[in-house]
Amino acid sequence: MGLEQEIEALLEVERFEPPQAFREKALWSDPSIYEEAAADPEAWWTAQAKELLDWETEPSQGLDDSNPPFYKWFEDGRLNASANCLDRHVEAGNGERVAYHWRGEEGEERDVTYADLHRDVQRFANALRDQGVEKGDVVGIYLPMIPEVVVAMLACARIGAPHNVVFGGFSAESVRERMEFSEAKALVTVDGARRKGKTAPIKPAVDEHLGDLGSLETIVVVRHTGIDCPMTDGRDVFYDEILAAADPECPAEPMEAEHPLFILYTSGSTAKPKGILHTTGGYLTGVTATHRYVFDLKPESDVYWCAADVGWVTGHSYIVYGPLANGATSVMWEGAPDYPHQGIWWELIERYKATILYAAPTAIRTFIKWGAEIPAKFDLSSLRLLGSVGEPINPKAWLWYHKVIGAERCPIVDTWWQTETGAIMITPLPGITTTKPGSATTPFPGVEAEVVDESEGEPIDEGQGLLVLERPWPSMLRGLFKEDERFVETYFSRFGSERYLVGDAARRDGDGYYWVIGRIDDVANVSGHRLSTAEVESAIVAHPAVAEAAVIGQSDEDTGQAICAFVTLRGGTEPSDELVEGIRAEVAKRIGKFARPKRIVWADDLPKTRSGKIMRRLLRDIAEGRALGDVTTLRDPDVMAELEAKIAEEQDED
Ligand code: PRX
């Protein structure tokens, strides 16, 4: 039987029990943990916080819900996140343990130990202070996947300066917006970034777009590629130089549990990104507990690899804070999955004997396309657990992952969560949960989810509805940076301040398993990257030839969703290939290359309601070739017929 047929046959198997060998050694194998947590979630989380973290002052209370939805956790406790990630491991004699096996694009290797990080973080924390950064000041970080990104984040945490990391794939213009909104005082960036054998100059782009930003007093530049780099006297400093000049000792300053740890911008329904705010004690409790128990992490023997980028929440929680708090050894890979060759991930797993791999379904689908013969060339027998995150995983991809990468021996944890939730919320526990391909299964202990109907918010037993989280959890966002009203409006207005509106549709099956379907708002999920369609629209209309644009996330075999733009040109402008490229370039410049539309449909007009609102639902139907829904509310129903003709023309050309 060929692989295809084997996977087809596996599609019939609906349930996968945790393998006996795995269950026997799992940290948690007794399902009573769910009841224990549900009996008193607040007490259970407080016990986790005390057990998993080192507190300077232990909290005397758990949840403060006196001012919903502005919840607080462990309020009178004091701790330092960087001390929990570094000092306590060094003090316990584990300083020589590797924190990251770093691998550069060109094959360079650096093993960074806990002692190395401890040394550099102290120095960099002092260096930031030398530059005038104080507790409460926001520090931007715009770096590629290099160990310095971790040093920068933890140095901020050490002195209580909330970091604001921007994914390296965002353009400098996006960085500017995020620095401006957060009033960042300093920015840590790099001379240049490498991508598939090429080097892109980063510092010159930063100068061009951020040079005149008033709040920004210091730009720290990591010399990574060695390319020439313009420096402005009095503002710009090199990372290595200020590190060398700084005092080597910087005792970790205990922070209040609710002290802001970081801001991370993510996309919402409008073009303006939302600054998700996370604080120290609750966030650290959530990521440490979930990282340990969802990945069944044994720090002495596991080699864990989360193949995300630090610039997204997955990187914050499961490359930096969770793994380091647990004393894990991780793999960190600078580059792309197909450079220098399409087997690089598997080469790294073989090389570092990785035991746990945490990746996005979009990557798995890409590997399926490249062929199972590529991973087959490498020894993947060290793997014992696989994880998935970022978007729904289709059963076929799940089964391929299970069979080809996991050799049917590794449980798969499909983890559902968001930037806002801080930590994993719905997930299997690998030594306990029977999994079903495509379902993230059930909420983590101490978390309560529900599927409710749209209008009344009544729970739906079976069938599709809106996913909500029913009670506060420690790692939840504490707000949107300087936008309290928007925070309440986005998450806590529809069903009140005691129920968090997720923004995803889901259904629950007869076993109580959750199946997340996708976003209900105008947010597209492209290769696991969360994008606001409104943000892409505003980038497209910035092109001088464009009069109007409507953007949707269209289902896509490879990337989950792809950006499809319906574009109306200004009078007298004819569509052309140059225009397509021009529009894509505009989006790359304003947001980043990953947001470029895959498909552009030229539209003479867009479907609008009588009040002028664009009906994206209809555009989605038409782009995906579905029968059109109700068009009676349109101002001009003929628009749809014209668009249908355009799409038919497009298909003829193919
Ligand atoms: O739609 C859900 C989808 O990703 C959204 C959150 O995106 P972001 O904040 O960027 O965080 C991504 C990494 C946690 C969710 O609202 N999503 C995430 N994980 C899953 C998922 N959808 C289905 N299954 C998942 N496992």
XYZ file of C-alpha atoms and ligand atoms in Angstrom:
680
model
C 0.000 0.000 0.000
C 1.331 3.443 -0.881
C 1.465 6.316 1.585
C -1.616 7.967 0.061
C -3.711 4.841 0.567
C -2.360 4.313 4.053
C -3.427 7.822 4.990
C -6.805 7.322 3.344
C -7.205 4.168 5.445
C -6.202 6.055 8.585
C -8.925 8.614 7.873
C -11.319 5.874 8.923
C -9.661 5.693 12.324
C -11.306 8.468 14.231
C -9.575 8.175 17.560
C -5.975 7.782 18.606
C -5.226 6.640 22.135
C -2.057 7.888 23.817
C 0.554 5.177 23.183
C 1.044 2.995 26.247
C 4.805 3.623 26.298
C 4.185 7.365 26.340
C 1.468 7.244 28.955
C 3.631 5.247 31.360
C 6.256 7.963 31.511
C 4.041 11.023 31.142
C 4.096 13.767 33.780
C 0.316 13.684 33.831
C -1.483 10.457 33.030
C -4.398 10.595 35.443
C -7.512 12.316 34.063
C -8.580 13.319 37.571
C -6.424 16.437 37.059
C -9.377 17.951 35.177
C -11.762 17.458 38.087
C -9.216 18.646 40.559
C -8.767 21.905 38.631
C -12.475 22.356 37.930
C -13.367 21.970 41.626
C -11.634 25.281 42.400
C -9.827 26.768 39.362
C -8.557 29.779 41.247
C -6.969 27.676 43.966
C -5.618 25.267 41.369
C -3.945 28.023 39.343
C -2.570 29.601 42.512
C -1.023 26.274 43.472
C 0.509 26.029 39.970
C 1.892 29.549 40.279
C 3.573 28.724 43.578
C 4.835 25.326 42.511
C 6.240 26.278 39.113
C 7.679 29.730 39.788
C 10.128 31.322 42.198
C 8.504 34.253 43.945
C 10.321 36.938 45.856
C 7.020 37.388 47.707
C 4.416 34.664 47.290
C 0.950 35.928 46.403
C -1.624 35.727 49.159
C -4.525 35.732 46.709
C -5.432 34.393 43.262
C -7.942 36.237 41.139
C -9.137 39.780 41.733
C -12.406 40.142 39.846
C -13.629 43.286 41.548
C -13.521 45.333 38.342
C -14.455 43.089 35.410
C -13.259 42.747 32.678
C -10.067 44.250 34.131
C -9.007 41.117 35.946
C -5.864 40.721 38.026
C -4.045 37.681 39.278
C -1.659 37.118 42.188
C -1.647 40.864 42.763
C 0.442 41.126 45.926
C 3.020 38.619 44.692
C 6.406 39.800 43.475
C 8.749 38.041 41.078
C 11.078 38.664 38.182
C 10.512 36.867 34.879
C 14.180 36.805 33.873
C 15.178 35.404 37.279
C 12.628 32.642 36.773
C 14.025 31.925 33.319
C 17.714 32.102 34.212
C 18.968 32.752 37.746
C 17.164 29.897 39.406
C 18.547 27.360 36.907
C 22.065 28.707 37.257
C 21.718 28.679 41.056
C 20.497 25.079 40.916
C 23.734 24.103 39.175
C 22.315 23.903 35.658
C 24.182 26.861 34.191
C 26.036 24.649 31.723
C 22.817 23.251 30.294
C 22.226 24.374 26.727
C 19.248 26.717 26.456
C 19.436 26.986 22.666
C 21.200 24.973 20.029
C 21.256 27.867 17.587
C 21.789 27.161 13.942
C 22.442 29.891 11.395
C 21.365 29.831 7.784
C 24.833 29.039 6.499
C 25.326 26.168 8.926
C 26.919 28.141 11.783
C 26.298 26.611 15.194
C 26.191 28.230 18.620
C 25.260 26.420 21.798
C 24.005 29.054 24.197
C 23.892 27.880 27.810
C 21.807 29.193 30.693
C 25.000 30.681 32.153
C 25.713 32.467 28.854
C 22.240 33.984 28.800
C 22.495 34.921 32.472
C 25.750 36.746 31.821
C 24.572 38.614 28.720
C 21.146 39.471 30.076
C 22.657 41.104 33.165
C 25.047 43.134 31.062
C 22.417 44.132 28.525
C 19.978 45.088 31.279
C 22.638 47.425 32.674
C 23.413 48.686 29.185
C 19.757 49.578 28.657
C 19.779 51.431 31.949
C 22.954 53.220 30.865
C 20.958 54.381 27.849
C 18.302 55.839 30.107
C 15.738 53.038 29.948
C 13.806 52.769 33.200
C 11.131 50.547 34.673
C 7.930 51.088 32.707
C 9.617 52.379 29.519
C 8.708 50.454 26.370
C 11.574 48.922 24.378
C 10.991 47.839 20.778
C 12.736 44.740 19.442
C 13.033 44.109 15.694
C 15.425 41.224 15.263
C 15.782 38.009 13.300
C 15.970 34.568 14.904
C 19.256 34.981 16.714
C 20.038 34.414 20.405
C 20.329 38.173 20.957
C 16.552 38.441 20.614
C 16.173 36.345 23.769
C 18.830 38.371 25.574
C 17.045 41.595 24.661
C 13.642 40.339 25.823
C 14.923 39.033 29.144
C 17.047 42.126 29.782
C 13.867 44.181 29.445
C 12.055 41.847 31.823
C 14.918 42.121 34.282
C 14.489 45.877 34.681
C 10.729 46.005 34.187
C 10.791 47.645 30.756
C 7.935 46.085 28.741
C 9.190 44.861 25.374
C 7.361 45.308 22.125
C 8.715 42.744 19.673
C 7.877 43.141 15.993
C 8.199 40.112 13.719
C 11.184 40.504 11.382
C 8.920 39.928 8.363
C 7.089 43.197 9.005
C 8.301 46.207 7.066
C 10.059 49.121 8.756
C 6.920 51.161 8.203
C 4.927 48.703 10.320
C 7.632 48.861 12.948
C 7.266 52.623 13.019
C 3.533 52.390 13.589
C 4.009 49.948 16.442
C 6.768 52.010 18.036
C 4.714 55.154 17.707
C 1.592 53.619 19.265
C 3.568 52.205 22.169
C 5.733 55.319 22.634
C 8.873 53.197 22.614
C 11.935 54.807 24.115
C 14.495 52.462 22.596
C 14.633 49.995 19.732
C 16.915 46.976 19.440
C 17.525 46.002 15.845
C 20.147 44.540 13.526
C 22.475 45.636 10.725
C 20.970 43.219 8.243
C 18.902 40.055 8.083
C 19.677 36.933 6.122
C 17.082 35.119 4.135
C 17.883 32.175 1.895
C 21.400 33.239 1.090
C 20.623 36.925 0.623
C 21.188 39.744 3.062
C 18.627 42.509 3.457
C 19.840 45.781 4.987
C 17.616 46.468 8.005
C 19.213 49.440 9.755
C 18.954 51.789 6.742
C 15.223 50.994 6.449
C 14.802 51.627 10.177
C 16.557 54.994 9.783
C 14.360 55.937 6.869
C 11.075 55.164 8.590
C 11.820 55.733 12.250
C 14.527 58.355 12.132
C 12.225 61.191 13.126
C 10.245 59.355 15.782
C 10.266 61.685 18.775
C 9.982 59.178 21.620
C 12.823 57.001 20.321
C 16.000 58.024 22.112
C 18.215 55.040 21.415
C 18.661 52.514 18.635
C 20.775 49.510 19.562
C 22.225 47.635 16.595
C 23.269 43.996 16.742
C 26.065 43.284 14.271
C 24.832 40.085 12.753
C 25.725 40.124 9.071
C 28.602 42.569 9.228
C 27.254 44.724 6.410
C 27.924 48.440 6.449
C 25.558 50.210 8.701
C 24.845 53.924 9.027
C 24.944 55.124 12.653
C 23.658 58.407 14.029
C 25.804 59.946 16.731
C 24.082 60.402 20.037
C 21.278 57.984 19.166
C 22.703 54.764 17.751
C 24.921 52.302 19.586
C 26.273 48.870 18.796
C 25.013 46.029 20.952
C 28.441 44.420 21.429
C 30.022 47.700 22.454
C 27.467 48.666 25.084
C 27.448 45.085 26.353
C 31.219 45.141 26.839
C 31.074 48.509 28.579
C 28.248 47.579 30.957
C 28.539 46.443 34.548
C 28.382 42.621 34.604
C 26.138 42.424 37.628
C 22.498 43.279 37.544
C 20.430 41.699 40.309
C 16.926 40.917 39.095
C 14.460 43.471 40.356
C 11.335 41.877 41.851
C 8.271 43.148 39.982
C 4.667 43.274 41.088
C 2.837 40.308 39.552
C 0.739 42.731 37.499
C 3.701 44.701 36.177
C 3.527 44.771 32.333
C 5.886 42.207 30.836
C 5.237 42.961 27.192
C 3.043 44.425 24.512
C 2.571 42.496 21.308
C 0.674 43.989 18.417
C -1.767 41.768 16.611
C -4.451 42.258 14.004
C -8.080 42.965 14.627
C -11.109 43.923 12.595
C -9.881 47.424 11.872
C -6.696 48.573 10.190
C -5.141 49.701 13.467
C -3.251 46.867 15.167
C -4.123 46.042 18.755
C -1.431 46.239 21.426
C -2.085 43.147 23.505
C -0.794 43.677 27.017
C 0.511 40.834 29.172
C 1.731 41.088 32.737
C 4.272 39.120 34.711
C 2.934 36.620 37.263
C -0.156 35.318 35.515
C 1.436 35.114 32.095
C 4.443 33.251 33.419
C 2.219 30.836 35.339
C 0.166 30.080 32.215
C 3.054 29.537 29.836
C 5.153 27.544 32.302
C 2.303 25.193 33.219
C 1.137 24.633 29.653
C 4.647 24.258 28.275
C 5.465 21.654 30.896
C 2.278 19.606 30.738
C 1.141 19.954 27.128
C 4.623 19.021 25.908
C 5.265 16.634 28.797
C 8.596 18.363 29.161
C 11.459 16.631 30.947
C 14.151 19.313 31.011
C 17.017 16.909 31.684
C 16.396 14.748 28.648
C 14.220 16.563 26.133
C 15.371 18.642 23.196
C 12.443 20.796 22.265
C 11.919 22.716 19.047
C 9.217 25.268 18.454
C 9.675 26.228 14.816
C 7.858 29.564 15.059
C 9.347 33.043 14.986
C 9.975 34.914 18.221
C 8.062 37.844 16.732
C 4.710 36.102 17.161
C 3.081 35.098 20.412
C 4.010 31.463 19.831
C 7.639 32.520 19.977
C 7.163 34.636 23.098
C 5.389 31.893 25.019
C 6.918 28.712 23.626
C 10.402 29.677 22.434
C 11.291 32.116 25.196
C 9.293 32.279 28.423
C 7.761 28.786 28.775
C 10.840 26.772 27.787
C 13.293 28.912 29.750
C 11.128 28.974 32.869
C 11.085 25.181 32.663
C 14.849 24.929 32.106
C 14.401 23.330 28.689
C 16.960 22.821 25.943
C 15.619 24.143 22.651
C 16.597 24.291 19.019
C 16.590 27.722 17.394
C 16.763 27.930 13.614
C 17.469 31.196 11.873
C 16.173 30.359 8.472
C 13.488 29.142 6.131
C 12.301 25.526 5.797
C 13.787 25.193 2.291
C 17.224 26.686 2.692
C 19.829 25.407 2.098
C 17.633 22.429 1.195
C 14.105 21.116 1.700
C 15.219 18.639 4.330
C 16.798 21.175 6.685
C 14.204 20.729 9.451
C 14.777 16.981 9.498
C 18.520 17.477 9.356
C 18.250 19.662 12.470
C 16.112 17.101 14.285
C 18.646 14.406 13.514
C 21.603 16.648 14.423
C 20.262 17.799 17.810
C 18.223 14.660 18.552
C 15.109 16.735 19.030
C 12.416 14.940 20.984
C 9.545 17.430 20.614
C 8.539 19.404 17.520
C 5.946 22.199 17.629
C 4.995 23.586 14.198
C 2.199 25.115 12.138
C -0.088 23.128 9.827
C 0.959 25.318 6.902
C 4.526 24.016 7.268
C 3.275 20.454 7.414
C 1.226 20.935 4.236
C 4.309 22.318 2.508
C 6.312 19.251 3.534
C 3.555 17.019 2.199
C 3.886 18.779 -1.147
C 7.655 18.317 -1.188
C 7.258 14.587 -0.561
C 7.707 12.045 2.221
C 10.970 10.869 0.692
C 12.711 13.997 2.037
C 12.165 13.388 5.788
C 12.732 9.675 5.123
C 16.410 10.431 4.463
C 16.940 11.525 8.077
C 16.876 9.789 11.420
C 13.822 11.137 13.236
C 13.718 8.393 15.853
C 14.503 10.845 18.673
C 11.054 12.436 18.310
C 8.479 11.472 20.911
C 5.847 14.226 20.709
C 4.488 16.508 17.980
C 2.557 19.751 18.302
C 0.481 21.908 15.984
C -0.523 25.559 16.344
C -1.836 28.605 14.558
C -4.723 27.387 12.438
C -6.989 24.385 12.128
C -5.084 21.298 11.017
C -6.902 19.293 8.393
C -7.149 15.570 9.171
C -4.990 14.573 6.203
C -2.142 16.808 7.321
C -2.570 15.518 10.891
C -2.302 11.930 9.681
C 0.717 12.627 7.501
C 2.428 14.289 10.479
C 1.499 11.305 12.633
C 2.682 8.731 10.152
C 5.610 10.234 8.267
C 7.179 12.399 10.984
C 5.947 10.676 14.134
C 6.207 7.112 12.782
C 2.854 6.455 14.516
C 4.658 6.543 17.855
C 4.303 10.217 18.799
C 1.116 11.724 20.202
C 0.026 14.940 18.470
C -1.069 17.947 20.509
C -3.171 20.317 18.396
C -3.095 23.442 20.542
C -5.662 26.197 20.182
C -4.938 29.629 21.648
C -4.309 33.270 20.682
C -2.068 36.259 21.290
C -4.741 37.392 23.743
C -4.876 34.164 25.739
C -1.098 34.229 26.261
C -0.936 30.471 26.680
C -2.481 27.318 25.227
C -6.187 27.019 26.088
C -7.649 24.028 24.249
C -5.363 21.058 23.778
C -4.869 17.389 24.381
C -2.730 16.291 27.320
C -0.505 13.775 25.588
C -0.513 11.118 28.301
C -4.258 11.358 28.894
C -6.293 12.524 25.913
C -7.592 10.352 23.117
C -7.072 12.544 20.068
C -9.184 13.004 16.957
C -7.425 14.426 13.880
C -8.617 17.998 13.319
C -9.849 18.650 16.846
C -7.902 20.564 19.499
C -9.928 18.347 21.885
C -10.724 19.875 25.294
C -9.750 22.871 27.463
C -6.584 22.687 29.557
C -7.303 22.078 33.254
C -8.507 25.262 34.914
C -9.861 26.650 31.629
C -13.535 26.648 30.724
C -14.766 27.108 27.163
C -18.236 27.150 25.671
C -19.862 27.300 22.245
C -22.773 29.715 22.231
C -25.331 30.987 19.763
C -24.720 34.341 18.131
C -27.683 36.268 19.350
C -28.495 35.199 22.881
C -25.234 33.603 23.901
C -27.041 30.413 24.873
C -24.792 27.341 25.010
C -25.091 25.043 22.007
C -24.592 21.391 22.823
C -23.793 20.176 19.374
C -23.352 22.229 16.240
C -21.619 25.435 15.306
C -21.528 28.692 17.251
C -19.201 31.246 18.754
C -16.342 30.126 20.920
C -16.108 31.880 24.300
C -13.982 31.416 27.406
C -16.049 31.400 30.539
C -13.834 32.535 33.335
C -10.643 34.543 33.758
C -7.374 32.624 33.480
C -3.962 33.821 34.694
C -2.270 34.426 31.322
C -5.144 36.391 29.788
C -4.464 39.774 28.245
C -4.873 42.590 30.734
C -5.974 45.071 28.122
C -5.051 46.799 24.890
C -2.221 49.249 25.327
C -3.795 52.619 26.087
C -7.133 51.545 24.572
C -9.388 50.443 27.426
C -12.598 51.124 25.571
C -11.541 49.138 22.555
C -10.552 46.278 24.877
C -14.000 46.145 26.451
C -15.739 46.637 23.118
C -13.757 43.919 21.288
C -13.855 41.130 23.843
C -16.381 41.890 26.553
C -19.317 43.796 25.109
C -21.259 41.175 23.199
C -21.846 38.800 26.098
C -20.837 40.949 29.053
C -17.691 41.369 31.055
C -17.563 37.854 32.427
C -17.316 36.016 29.158
C -14.364 36.477 26.813
C -15.374 36.591 23.143
C -12.688 34.704 21.241
C -13.505 35.744 17.674
C -13.526 32.157 16.359
C -16.395 29.946 15.309
C -16.333 26.406 16.658
C -18.456 23.365 17.224
C -18.454 20.777 19.968
C -19.114 17.121 19.265
C -20.909 14.519 21.338
C -17.731 13.760 23.313
C -17.351 17.427 24.239
C -14.417 17.892 21.835
C -13.930 21.322 20.282
C -13.465 21.789 16.540
C -12.306 25.311 15.796
C -13.530 26.443 12.409
C -11.965 29.863 11.919
C -12.319 33.573 12.538
C -15.684 35.302 12.611
C -14.216 38.763 12.109
C -12.317 40.332 9.225
C -9.095 38.668 10.180
C -7.326 36.369 7.733
C -4.989 33.601 8.800
C -2.270 33.231 6.164
C 0.277 30.512 6.948
C -0.641 30.894 10.603
C 0.029 34.657 10.416
C -2.828 36.745 11.638
C -3.670 39.619 9.320
C -6.336 42.275 9.347
C -8.033 42.489 5.964
C -8.682 46.165 6.706
C -4.950 46.750 7.179
C -4.207 45.164 3.800
C -6.979 47.229 2.219
C -5.545 50.447 3.514
C -2.117 49.492 2.138
C -3.628 48.746 -1.286
C -5.559 52.000 -1.514
C -2.320 53.831 -0.770
C -1.324 52.920 -4.329
C -2.034 56.006 -6.467
C -3.916 54.074 -9.165
C -6.344 52.439 -6.735
C -9.732 53.935 -5.966
C -11.072 51.265 -3.654
C -10.228 47.780 -2.415
C -11.866 44.960 -0.511
C -9.738 42.154 0.875
C -10.766 38.699 2.004
C -8.989 35.620 3.274
C -9.721 32.961 0.696
C -9.327 29.251 1.491
C -6.002 28.021 0.213
C -4.635 24.512 0.066
C -1.130 25.500 1.111
C -1.438 28.498 3.375
C -4.852 27.833 4.963
C -6.041 31.191 3.725
C -4.576 33.501 1.103
C -5.106 37.202 0.572
C -7.477 37.924 -2.292
C -8.053 41.569 -3.174
C -10.903 43.027 -5.193
C -9.560 46.270 -6.566
C -11.306 49.179 -8.282
C -8.941 51.384 -10.258
C -9.191 55.114 -10.649
C -10.924 56.294 -13.808
C -8.814 55.955 -16.907
C -6.395 53.402 -15.425
C -6.233 50.079 -17.219
C -5.330 46.874 -15.361
C -1.851 45.553 -16.125
C 0.774 43.182 -14.789
C 2.827 46.174 -13.662
C -0.089 47.352 -11.580
C -0.363 43.946 -9.938
C 3.309 44.125 -9.030
C 2.950 47.745 -7.935
C 0.095 46.911 -5.584
C 1.945 43.916 -4.157
C 4.995 46.097 -3.612
C 2.883 48.696 -1.817
C 1.610 46.038 0.590
C 5.140 44.711 1.137
C 6.332 48.210 1.937
C 3.514 49.111 4.284
C 3.016 45.793 6.073
C 5.456 43.115 4.949
C 5.967 40.649 2.133
C 3.940 37.955 3.848
C 0.779 40.133 3.513
C 0.976 40.541 -0.279
C -2.198 39.515 -2.088
C -1.924 36.214 -3.887
C -4.810 37.094 -6.157
C -6.087 40.410 -7.442
C -9.498 40.656 -9.074
C -10.167 43.874 -10.991
C -13.630 45.071 -10.065
C -15.524 47.926 -11.672
C -17.535 48.188 -8.507
C -17.787 46.421 -5.147
C -20.895 44.893 -3.575
C -22.169 47.319 -0.951
C -25.187 47.576 1.274
C -27.408 50.620 0.978
C -25.473 52.178 3.819
C -22.235 51.700 1.865
C -20.741 48.775 3.777
C -18.783 46.339 1.615
C -20.241 42.827 1.835
C -17.150 40.705 2.182
C -19.228 37.600 2.737
C -20.362 37.777 -0.888
C -16.821 38.339 -2.080
C -15.739 35.270 -0.169
C -18.516 33.234 -1.781
C -17.580 34.392 -5.236
C -13.817 33.912 -4.767
C -14.296 30.381 -3.487
C -16.792 29.495 -6.232
C -19.781 29.028 -3.926
C -23.399 29.825 -4.670
C -24.058 33.399 -3.677
C -25.884 34.052 -0.447
C -28.578 36.668 -0.066
C -27.956 39.645 -2.383
C -31.206 41.501 -1.755
C -29.648 43.954 0.667
C -27.213 45.177 -1.972
C -27.486 48.708 -3.242
C -26.808 47.466 -6.759
C -27.320 43.701 -7.192
C -25.895 43.841 -10.740
C -22.422 44.298 -9.291
C -22.331 40.625 -8.414
C -23.154 39.489 -11.936
C -20.308 41.626 -13.266
C -17.917 40.188 -10.719
C -18.983 36.652 -11.533
C -18.210 37.356 -15.182
C -14.754 38.664 -14.174
C -14.010 35.527 -12.188
C -15.132 33.334 -15.085
C -12.808 35.308 -17.383
C -9.945 34.794 -14.930
C -10.544 31.055 -14.985
C -10.583 30.984 -18.771
C -7.174 32.628 -18.793
C -5.836 29.892 -16.496
O -8.383 31.486 14.640
C -7.585 30.935 15.659
C -6.269 30.480 15.064
O -5.366 31.556 15.247
C -6.013 32.632 15.924
C -5.049 33.313 16.856
O -4.004 33.879 16.134
P -2.769 34.505 16.882
O -3.241 35.439 17.922
O -1.861 35.043 15.848
O -2.088 33.306 17.614
C -1.600 32.224 16.847
C -0.834 31.273 17.704
C -1.490 30.865 18.948
C -7.166 31.992 16.645
O -8.179 32.928 16.944
N -5.733 29.276 15.731
C -4.661 29.201 16.534
N -4.421 27.930 16.894
C -5.370 27.171 16.319
C -6.219 28.030 15.584
N -7.278 27.565 14.913
C -7.532 26.246 14.961
N -6.757 25.364 15.634
C -5.673 25.763 16.326
N -4.907 24.883 16.954
